[in-house]
Amino acid sequence: MTSLLHTLRHHADEVSCCSFSPSLLATCSGDKTLRVYNTADFSELPFSPLSGHGYGVHCCCFSSCGRHLLSCSTDGSAIVWHAGTGEVAAVLVHPARSPLRACAVAPDSSLVLAGACDGTAALWDFPSKALRRCSAVSESSVAACCFSPCGQMFVTGCTRGDLKLWDTDVSLLHVEKDAHDLGVACCSFAPQFKVDGHRVEFRLASCGQDSRLTIRVVSRRDGAVRWIKVLQYMMRQHKGPCSVLLCFQNRGSLLHTLKQHDGYVTTVALSPTAPRIATGSMDRTVNVWGIGEEVGGTAAESKQTVCQGRKLPGHRSLLVADWSEEDVHTWLCEEGLQELAGIFEANNIDGAELDQLNGETAAELRIESVGLRGRLLRKIRALRAEQSGPDGPDEFLCPITRELMKDPVIAADGYSYERESIQSWIKGKNQTSPMTNLVLQTTLLTPNRSLKMAITRWTSSK
């Protein structure tokens, strides 16, 4: 139920990592460059490629708001780029110039973390770009690292196979020896977490060279940490590491096997806003996949399958204005308006155009049937009401006041609030998160520009 949408062939060496923001896809490579693409049509941005590293680039990731792009390299440096312009915001150098294998940005963009080949992890203060701490965390190379969603902890994984959990003062909270007996390849926390009284529960996924994917529950209460392995998959379904990507449901059943690469698959990234997956390989290519369409089928076949009643997973979680032409096609079929699919496709109607459609523009599309035109307009009005609610989409409302945000900011807990509301909350000597009740590690507030733009688009369409 997937389809290959794009193959990007711009890198001159193996692709080492790829990462999505809400509107961009970044890739990096052994050719010393990063490349940045617009996720609307996967065209390369004018300032791409980014050339600032002296050696191969191992890892790249976006800040949670999508404003900054972080990369790290064998040259021992981590570079912070302005995602919108490609300009260098900062160059962070490891104290010993040790090659950096992995990097991460805290959810509130207060810290930058990088794991090095000498077994150390370096932490920089993001606003000041000052080195906060560089500590030994392993006896072997640090190959993977990630922050918890609350930003108060991080995990490191090494080529020896150990996984370790740390607080942001680099105090060890938990260690699991030989978590992957041939070395840890990557690790990542689920963005959602569970709060039960004073206990917070996270899910951590890791995989390694032993072909195992493991899911663990990390539970923290009053400073004490519990670490439970809940699921483990032996990925025997792999037909070889050169050309296969496996996707699992919550219970571990195989969903899809993707076989388009001619070299080892080195990286996988999932879009936060659309049903898209990007895979990078040693064959120097990046493939972008759509989830919800038949692999190997034609576009017409894929659309016909959608019209038979299968929904495109996740498209309803996006703003209408952010829908692709394929999403609009899916919606038409779901609503029994298949007769209009050809007209919409011929006129390249995407979500933004659909959101602005009215009686006058519907007539310009030469929809001659008055009844069909009326049904379309009623469905559009219902769609707007479904996604917006009376006061706007829920994600546009401040969690404190439940009012539409005008100046949304991201706090240390990873949630977005109206700036004035969260500032008043903090000034009232309330140093805990309004959402999690955990202590806020910093009062730094980061503008959520992507959310502000989405709110502006929604408001202007009213």
Coordinates of C-alpha atoms in Angstrom, one line a residue:
M1 CA 0.0 0.0 0.0
T2 CA 2.9 2.4 -0.8
S3 CA 4.1 4.1 -3.9
L4 CA 7.5 5.6 -5.0
L5 CA 6.8 9.3 -5.5
H6 CA 10.3 10.7 -6.2
T7 CA 13.9 9.6 -6.5
L8 CA 16.5 12.3 -5.7
R9 CA 19.8 11.7 -7.4
H10 CA 21.8 14.8 -6.5
H11 CA 24.4 13.5 -4.1
A12 CA 27.8 12.3 -5.4
D13 CA 28.4 9.9 -2.6
E14 CA 26.4 7.6 -0.3
V15 CA 23.5 9.2 1.6
S16 CA 24.1 9.0 5.3
C17 CA 20.9 10.7 6.8
C18 CA 17.7 12.4 5.9
S19 CA 15.3 14.4 7.9
F20 CA 11.9 16.1 7.5
S21 CA 10.5 19.4 8.8
P22 CA 6.9 20.3 8.2
S23 CA 7.8 21.8 4.9
L24 CA 11.3 20.7 4.0
L25 CA 13.4 17.5 3.4
A26 CA 17.1 17.6 4.2
T27 CA 19.6 15.0 3.1
C28 CA 23.3 14.7 3.8
S29 CA 26.1 12.6 2.4
G30 CA 29.7 11.5 2.3
D31 CA 30.2 14.1 -0.5
K32 CA 30.5 16.7 2.3
T33 CA 27.2 18.4 1.5
L34 CA 23.6 18.7 2.6
R35 CA 20.7 19.2 0.2
V36 CA 17.4 20.7 1.0
Y37 CA 14.1 20.1 -0.8
N38 CA 10.6 21.6 -0.7
T39 CA 8.2 18.9 0.3
A40 CA 5.4 20.4 -1.8
D41 CA 7.0 19.1 -5.0
F42 CA 10.5 17.9 -3.8
S43 CA 12.3 20.6 -5.9
E44 CA 15.7 21.5 -4.6
L45 CA 15.9 24.9 -3.0
P46 CA 18.0 27.7 -4.7
F47 CA 20.6 27.8 -1.9
S48 CA 21.1 24.0 -1.9
P49 CA 23.6 22.3 -1.7
L50 CA 25.0 23.5 1.7
S51 CA 28.8 23.2 1.7
G52 CA 30.4 23.9 5.1
H53 CA 31.9 20.7 6.2
G54 CA 35.4 19.6 5.4
Y55 CA 34.6 15.9 5.4
G56 CA 31.6 13.6 5.0
V57 CA 28.4 14.6 6.8
H58 CA 27.0 11.8 9.0
C59 CA 23.8 13.1 10.5
C60 CA 21.3 16.0 10.0
C61 CA 18.1 17.0 11.8
F62 CA 15.7 19.9 12.1
S63 CA 14.7 21.8 15.2
S64 CA 11.2 21.2 16.3
C65 CA 9.9 24.5 14.9
G66 CA 11.7 23.8 11.6
R67 CA 13.6 27.0 11.7
H68 CA 17.1 25.5 12.0
L69 CA 18.9 22.6 10.5
L70 CA 21.7 20.8 12.4
S71 CA 24.4 18.7 10.8
C72 CA 27.6 16.9 12.1
S73 CA 30.6 15.6 10.3
T74 CA 33.9 13.7 10.5
D75 CA 35.6 17.1 10.6
G76 CA 34.6 17.3 14.3
S77 CA 32.1 20.1 13.9
A78 CA 28.3 20.5 14.1
I79 CA 26.9 23.3 12.0
V80 CA 23.6 25.1 12.7
W81 CA 22.0 26.4 9.5
H82 CA 19.1 28.7 8.9
A83 CA 16.6 26.4 7.2
G84 CA 14.9 29.1 5.2
T85 CA 18.1 30.7 3.8
G86 CA 20.9 28.1 4.1
E87 CA 23.0 30.6 6.0
V88 CA 25.3 29.4 8.8
A89 CA 24.0 30.4 12.2
A90 CA 26.8 28.7 14.2
V91 CA 29.7 26.3 14.0
L92 CA 30.0 24.2 17.1
V93 CA 33.4 22.4 17.4
H94 CA 34.1 19.4 19.5
P95 CA 36.8 20.2 22.1
A96 CA 39.0 17.4 20.8
R97 CA 38.0 17.7 17.2
S98 CA 36.8 14.1 17.4
P99 CA 34.6 13.0 14.4
L100 CA 30.9 13.4 15.2
R101 CA 28.6 10.5 14.3
A102 CA 25.2 11.6 15.6
C103 CA 23.5 14.8 16.6
A104 CA 20.1 16.0 18.0
V105 CA 18.3 19.2 19.0
A106 CA 16.3 19.4 22.2
P107 CA 12.5 19.8 21.6
D108 CA 12.6 23.4 23.0
S109 CA 15.8 24.1 21.0
S110 CA 17.7 25.0 24.2
L111 CA 20.4 22.4 23.7
V112 CA 22.4 20.8 20.9
L113 CA 23.8 17.2 21.4
A114 CA 26.5 15.5 19.4
G115 CA 28.0 12.0 19.8
A116 CA 31.7 11.5 19.0
C117 CA 34.0 8.7 17.9
D118 CA 36.1 9.1 21.0
G119 CA 33.1 8.0 23.2
T120 CA 32.1 11.5 24.3
A121 CA 28.9 13.4 24.1
A122 CA 29.1 17.2 23.7
L123 CA 26.3 19.5 24.8
W124 CA 26.0 23.1 23.7
D125 CA 23.7 25.8 24.9
F126 CA 21.7 26.6 21.7
P127 CA 20.9 30.3 22.3
S128 CA 24.5 31.3 23.3
K129 CA 26.2 28.5 21.2
A130 CA 28.5 28.0 24.2
L131 CA 29.8 24.5 25.1
R132 CA 28.0 23.4 28.2
R133 CA 29.6 20.1 28.8
C134 CA 31.7 17.4 27.0
S135 CA 31.7 14.1 28.9
A136 CA 32.8 10.5 28.3
V137 CA 29.6 8.4 27.9
S138 CA 31.0 5.2 26.3
E139 CA 34.2 3.2 25.8
S140 CA 33.4 3.1 22.0
S141 CA 32.1 5.4 19.3
V142 CA 28.7 7.1 20.0
A143 CA 26.6 6.1 16.9
A144 CA 23.2 7.3 18.0
C145 CA 21.6 9.9 20.3
C146 CA 18.2 11.5 20.9
F147 CA 16.4 13.7 23.4
S148 CA 13.2 12.7 25.3
P149 CA 10.1 14.6 24.3
C150 CA 10.3 16.6 27.6
G151 CA 13.9 17.6 26.8
Q152 CA 15.0 16.6 30.3
M153 CA 16.8 13.4 29.3
F154 CA 18.7 12.0 26.4
V155 CA 19.9 8.6 25.2
T156 CA 23.2 7.5 23.7
G157 CA 23.9 4.3 21.8
C158 CA 27.4 3.1 20.9
T159 CA 29.0 0.7 18.5
R160 CA 29.7 -1.7 21.4
G161 CA 25.9 -2.1 21.7
D162 CA 25.1 -0.3 25.0
L163 CA 22.2 2.1 25.5
K164 CA 22.5 4.7 28.2
L165 CA 20.0 7.2 29.6
W166 CA 21.3 10.6 30.9
D167 CA 19.9 13.8 32.3
T168 CA 20.9 17.1 30.8
D169 CA 23.7 17.4 33.4
V170 CA 25.1 14.2 31.9
S171 CA 24.4 12.2 35.0
L172 CA 23.8 8.6 34.3
L173 CA 20.2 7.5 34.9
H174 CA 20.2 4.0 33.4
V175 CA 22.4 1.7 31.4
E176 CA 21.5 -1.4 29.4
K177 CA 24.6 -3.4 28.4
D178 CA 24.6 -5.2 25.0
A179 CA 21.1 -3.8 24.1
H180 CA 22.2 -4.7 20.5
D181 CA 25.0 -7.2 20.6
L182 CA 26.6 -6.0 17.3
G183 CA 26.2 -2.3 18.0
V184 CA 23.4 0.3 18.1
A185 CA 22.5 1.8 14.8
C186 CA 19.9 4.4 15.8
C187 CA 17.5 5.3 18.6
S188 CA 14.4 7.5 18.8
F189 CA 11.7 8.5 21.3
A190 CA 8.1 8.6 20.3
P191 CA 6.9 12.2 20.4
Q192 CA 3.9 11.4 22.5
F193 CA 4.2 10.4 26.1
K194 CA 1.9 9.5 29.0
V195 CA 1.5 11.4 32.3
D196 CA -0.1 9.6 35.2
G197 CA 0.1 11.7 38.4
H198 CA 3.8 12.2 39.1
R199 CA 4.9 9.5 36.7
V200 CA 5.8 10.2 33.1
E201 CA 6.1 7.3 30.6
F202 CA 8.0 7.4 27.3
R203 CA 8.5 4.9 24.5
L204 CA 12.0 4.4 23.1
A205 CA 12.8 2.5 19.9
S206 CA 16.3 1.3 19.0
C207 CA 17.7 -0.9 16.3
G208 CA 21.1 -2.3 15.7
Q209 CA 23.4 -4.4 13.5
D210 CA 21.9 -7.5 15.0
S211 CA 18.8 -6.9 12.8
R212 CA 16.6 -6.3 15.9
L213 CA 14.2 -3.5 16.5
T214 CA 13.3 -3.1 20.2
I215 CA 10.7 -0.9 21.9
R216 CA 11.2 0.0 25.5
V217 CA 9.0 1.9 28.1
V218 CA 11.1 4.5 30.0
S219 CA 9.2 5.5 33.1
R220 CA 10.3 8.3 35.4
R221 CA 8.8 9.3 38.8
D222 CA 10.4 11.6 41.3
G223 CA 13.8 11.2 39.7
A224 CA 13.7 7.4 39.7
V225 CA 13.8 5.7 36.3
R226 CA 12.3 2.4 35.3
W227 CA 13.4 0.8 32.0
I228 CA 11.2 -2.0 30.6
K229 CA 11.7 -3.9 27.3
V230 CA 8.2 -4.4 26.0
L231 CA 8.5 -5.5 22.4
Q232 CA 11.3 -6.9 20.3
Y233 CA 11.3 -7.8 16.6
M234 CA 13.8 -10.0 14.8
M235 CA 13.6 -8.6 11.3
R236 CA 13.9 -11.9 9.6
Q237 CA 11.7 -10.7 6.8
H238 CA 14.7 -8.7 5.4
K239 CA 15.8 -10.0 2.0
G240 CA 19.1 -8.3 2.5
P241 CA 20.1 -4.9 3.7
C242 CA 20.7 -3.5 0.2
S243 CA 17.2 -2.9 -0.9
V244 CA 14.6 -3.5 1.8
L245 CA 12.8 -1.3 4.3
L246 CA 10.4 -2.8 6.7
C247 CA 7.5 -0.9 8.4
F248 CA 5.8 -2.4 11.4
Q249 CA 2.5 -1.8 13.1
N250 CA 2.3 -1.5 16.9
R251 CA 2.2 -5.2 17.3
G252 CA 5.0 -5.9 15.0
S253 CA 3.2 -7.3 11.9
L254 CA 4.8 -6.5 8.6
L255 CA 3.1 -3.7 6.6
H256 CA 5.3 -3.0 3.6
T257 CA 8.6 -4.1 2.0
L258 CA 10.2 -1.5 -0.2
K259 CA 12.7 -2.7 -2.7
Q260 CA 13.8 0.2 -4.9
H261 CA 17.4 0.8 -3.7
D262 CA 20.5 -0.7 -5.3
G263 CA 22.7 -0.3 -2.3
Y264 CA 22.5 -0.6 1.5
V265 CA 19.7 1.4 3.1
T266 CA 21.4 3.8 5.5
T267 CA 18.6 6.1 6.8
V268 CA 14.8 6.4 7.1
A269 CA 12.8 9.5 7.9
L270 CA 9.1 10.0 8.5
S271 CA 7.3 13.3 7.6
P272 CA 5.6 14.9 10.6
T273 CA 2.8 16.4 8.4
A274 CA 2.1 14.0 5.5
P275 CA 2.0 10.3 4.9
R276 CA 5.5 10.3 3.4
I277 CA 8.7 8.3 4.1
A278 CA 12.2 9.1 2.8
T279 CA 14.9 6.5 2.5
G280 CA 18.6 7.1 1.8
S281 CA 21.1 4.6 0.5
M282 CA 24.7 3.8 -0.4
D283 CA 23.5 3.9 -4.0
R284 CA 23.6 7.8 -3.6
T285 CA 19.8 8.2 -4.0
V286 CA 17.0 9.2 -1.8
N287 CA 13.6 7.7 -2.4
V288 CA 10.4 9.4 -1.2
W289 CA 7.4 7.1 -0.7
G290 CA 3.7 7.8 -0.3
I291 CA 1.9 5.6 2.3
G292 CA -1.5 4.4 1.1
E293 CA -0.9 3.6 -2.5
E294 CA 0.0 0.4 -4.3
V295 CA 3.7 -0.2 -5.0
G296 CA 4.4 -0.6 -8.6
G297 CA 1.0 0.5 -9.8
T298 CA 0.3 3.5 -12.0
A299 CA -1.0 6.7 -10.6
A300 CA -4.4 6.0 -12.1
E301 CA -4.4 2.5 -10.5
S302 CA -3.5 4.0 -7.1
K303 CA -6.3 6.6 -7.4
Q304 CA -8.8 3.9 -8.4
T305 CA -7.9 1.9 -5.3
V306 CA -8.5 5.0 -3.2
C307 CA -11.9 5.6 -4.8
Q308 CA -13.0 2.1 -3.8
G309 CA -13.1 3.2 -0.2
R310 CA -9.6 3.1 1.3
K311 CA -8.6 6.3 3.0
L312 CA -5.2 7.9 2.7
P313 CA -3.8 7.5 6.3
G314 CA -3.3 10.8 8.1
H315 CA -4.4 13.2 5.5
R316 CA -7.3 14.4 7.6
S317 CA -4.8 15.5 10.3
L318 CA -3.4 18.2 7.9
L319 CA -4.9 21.6 7.2
V320 CA -6.9 21.6 3.9
A321 CA -4.5 24.3 2.7
D322 CA -1.6 21.8 3.1
W323 CA -3.2 19.0 1.1
S324 CA -1.5 17.8 -2.1
E325 CA -3.3 17.2 -5.3
E326 CA -3.4 13.4 -4.4
D327 CA -5.0 14.3 -1.0
V328 CA -7.7 16.3 -2.8
H329 CA -8.3 13.4 -5.2
T330 CA -8.7 11.0 -2.2
W331 CA -11.2 13.4 -0.6
L332 CA -13.3 13.7 -3.7
C333 CA -13.5 9.9 -4.0
E334 CA -14.4 9.5 -0.3
E335 CA -17.2 12.1 -0.7
G336 CA -18.7 10.5 -3.8
L337 CA -17.5 13.2 -6.1
Q338 CA -15.5 11.0 -8.4
E339 CA -17.0 12.7 -11.5
L340 CA -14.9 15.8 -10.6
A341 CA -11.6 14.0 -10.3
G342 CA -10.6 14.6 -13.9
I343 CA -11.5 18.3 -13.8
F344 CA -9.6 18.8 -10.6
E345 CA -6.6 16.9 -11.9
A346 CA -6.6 18.9 -15.2
N347 CA -6.6 22.2 -13.3
N348 CA -4.0 21.1 -10.7
I349 CA -6.3 21.7 -7.8
D350 CA -4.4 21.2 -4.5
G351 CA -5.5 21.9 -0.9
A352 CA -4.9 25.6 -1.1
E353 CA -7.1 25.9 -4.2
L354 CA -9.8 23.7 -2.7
D355 CA -9.9 25.8 0.4
Q356 CA -10.5 28.9 -1.6
L357 CA -13.1 27.4 -3.9
N358 CA -16.5 29.1 -4.1
G359 CA -19.4 29.3 -6.4
E360 CA -17.7 31.7 -8.8
T361 CA -14.5 29.6 -9.1
A362 CA -16.5 26.4 -9.3
A363 CA -18.3 27.8 -12.4
E364 CA -14.9 28.7 -13.9
L365 CA -14.0 25.1 -13.7
R366 CA -16.9 24.4 -16.1
I367 CA -18.8 22.2 -13.7
E368 CA -22.0 22.4 -15.7
S369 CA -24.3 20.4 -13.4
V370 CA -25.9 22.7 -11.0
G371 CA -26.6 19.8 -8.6
L372 CA -23.0 18.5 -8.7
R373 CA -21.7 22.0 -8.2
G374 CA -24.0 22.6 -5.2
R375 CA -22.9 19.2 -3.6
L376 CA -19.3 20.2 -4.0
L377 CA -19.7 23.5 -2.3
R378 CA -21.7 21.9 0.6
K379 CA -19.0 19.3 1.0
I380 CA -16.3 22.0 1.1
R381 CA -18.2 24.0 3.8
A382 CA -18.6 20.8 5.8
L383 CA -14.9 20.0 5.5
R384 CA -14.0 23.5 6.8
A385 CA -16.3 23.1 9.7
E386 CA -14.9 19.6 10.4
Q387 CA -11.3 20.7 10.5
S388 CA -11.8 24.0 12.2
G389 CA -14.5 23.7 14.8
P390 CA -16.1 26.9 16.1
D391 CA -12.9 28.5 17.3
G392 CA -10.4 26.9 15.0
P393 CA -8.4 23.6 14.9
D394 CA -7.5 22.4 18.4
E395 CA -3.8 22.7 17.7
F396 CA -4.3 26.5 17.0
L397 CA -5.7 27.0 20.5
C398 CA -3.5 27.9 23.5
P399 CA -3.7 25.0 26.0
I400 CA -3.9 27.6 28.9
T401 CA -6.7 30.0 27.6
R402 CA -8.2 27.7 24.9
E403 CA -8.2 30.8 22.6
L404 CA -6.8 31.1 19.1
M405 CA -3.0 31.9 19.3
K406 CA -1.6 35.1 17.8
D407 CA 2.0 34.6 18.8
P408 CA 2.6 30.9 19.5
V409 CA 5.9 29.9 21.2
I410 CA 7.3 26.5 22.1
A411 CA 8.1 26.0 25.8
A412 CA 10.6 23.6 27.4
D413 CA 7.9 20.9 27.7
G414 CA 7.6 20.8 23.8
Y415 CA 4.1 22.3 23.8
S416 CA 3.1 25.5 22.0
Y417 CA 1.4 28.3 23.9
E418 CA 0.3 31.9 23.4
R419 CA 3.4 33.9 24.4
E420 CA 1.6 36.2 26.8
S421 CA -0.2 33.3 28.5
I422 CA 2.9 31.2 29.2
Q423 CA 4.9 34.2 30.2
S424 CA 2.2 35.1 32.8
W425 CA 2.2 31.4 33.9
I426 CA 5.9 31.5 34.5
K427 CA 6.0 35.0 36.1
G428 CA 3.4 33.7 38.6
K429 CA 6.3 31.6 40.0
N430 CA 4.8 28.5 38.5
Q431 CA 7.8 26.7 37.1
T432 CA 6.0 23.6 36.0
S433 CA 4.5 22.7 32.6
P434 CA 0.8 23.5 32.3
M435 CA 0.5 20.3 30.3
T436 CA 2.7 17.7 32.1
N437 CA 3.1 19.3 35.6
L438 CA 6.8 18.6 35.3
V439 CA 9.4 21.3 36.2
L440 CA 10.4 23.4 33.2
Q441 CA 14.1 23.1 32.8
T442 CA 14.3 26.5 31.2
T443 CA 12.0 29.5 30.7
L444 CA 13.3 30.0 27.2
L445 CA 10.5 30.4 24.7
T446 CA 11.0 29.6 21.0
P447 CA 8.8 31.2 18.4
N448 CA 6.7 28.6 16.5
R449 CA 6.8 30.3 13.1
S450 CA 5.4 27.3 11.2
L451 CA 2.3 27.2 13.5
K452 CA 1.9 31.0 13.2
M453 CA 1.9 30.8 9.4
A454 CA -0.7 28.0 9.5
I455 CA -2.9 30.1 11.8
T456 CA -2.6 33.1 9.6
R457 CA -3.6 31.0 6.5
W458 CA -6.6 29.6 8.4
T459 CA -7.6 33.0 9.6
S460 CA -7.4 34.6 6.2
S461 CA -9.5 31.8 4.7
K462 CA -12.4 32.5 7.1

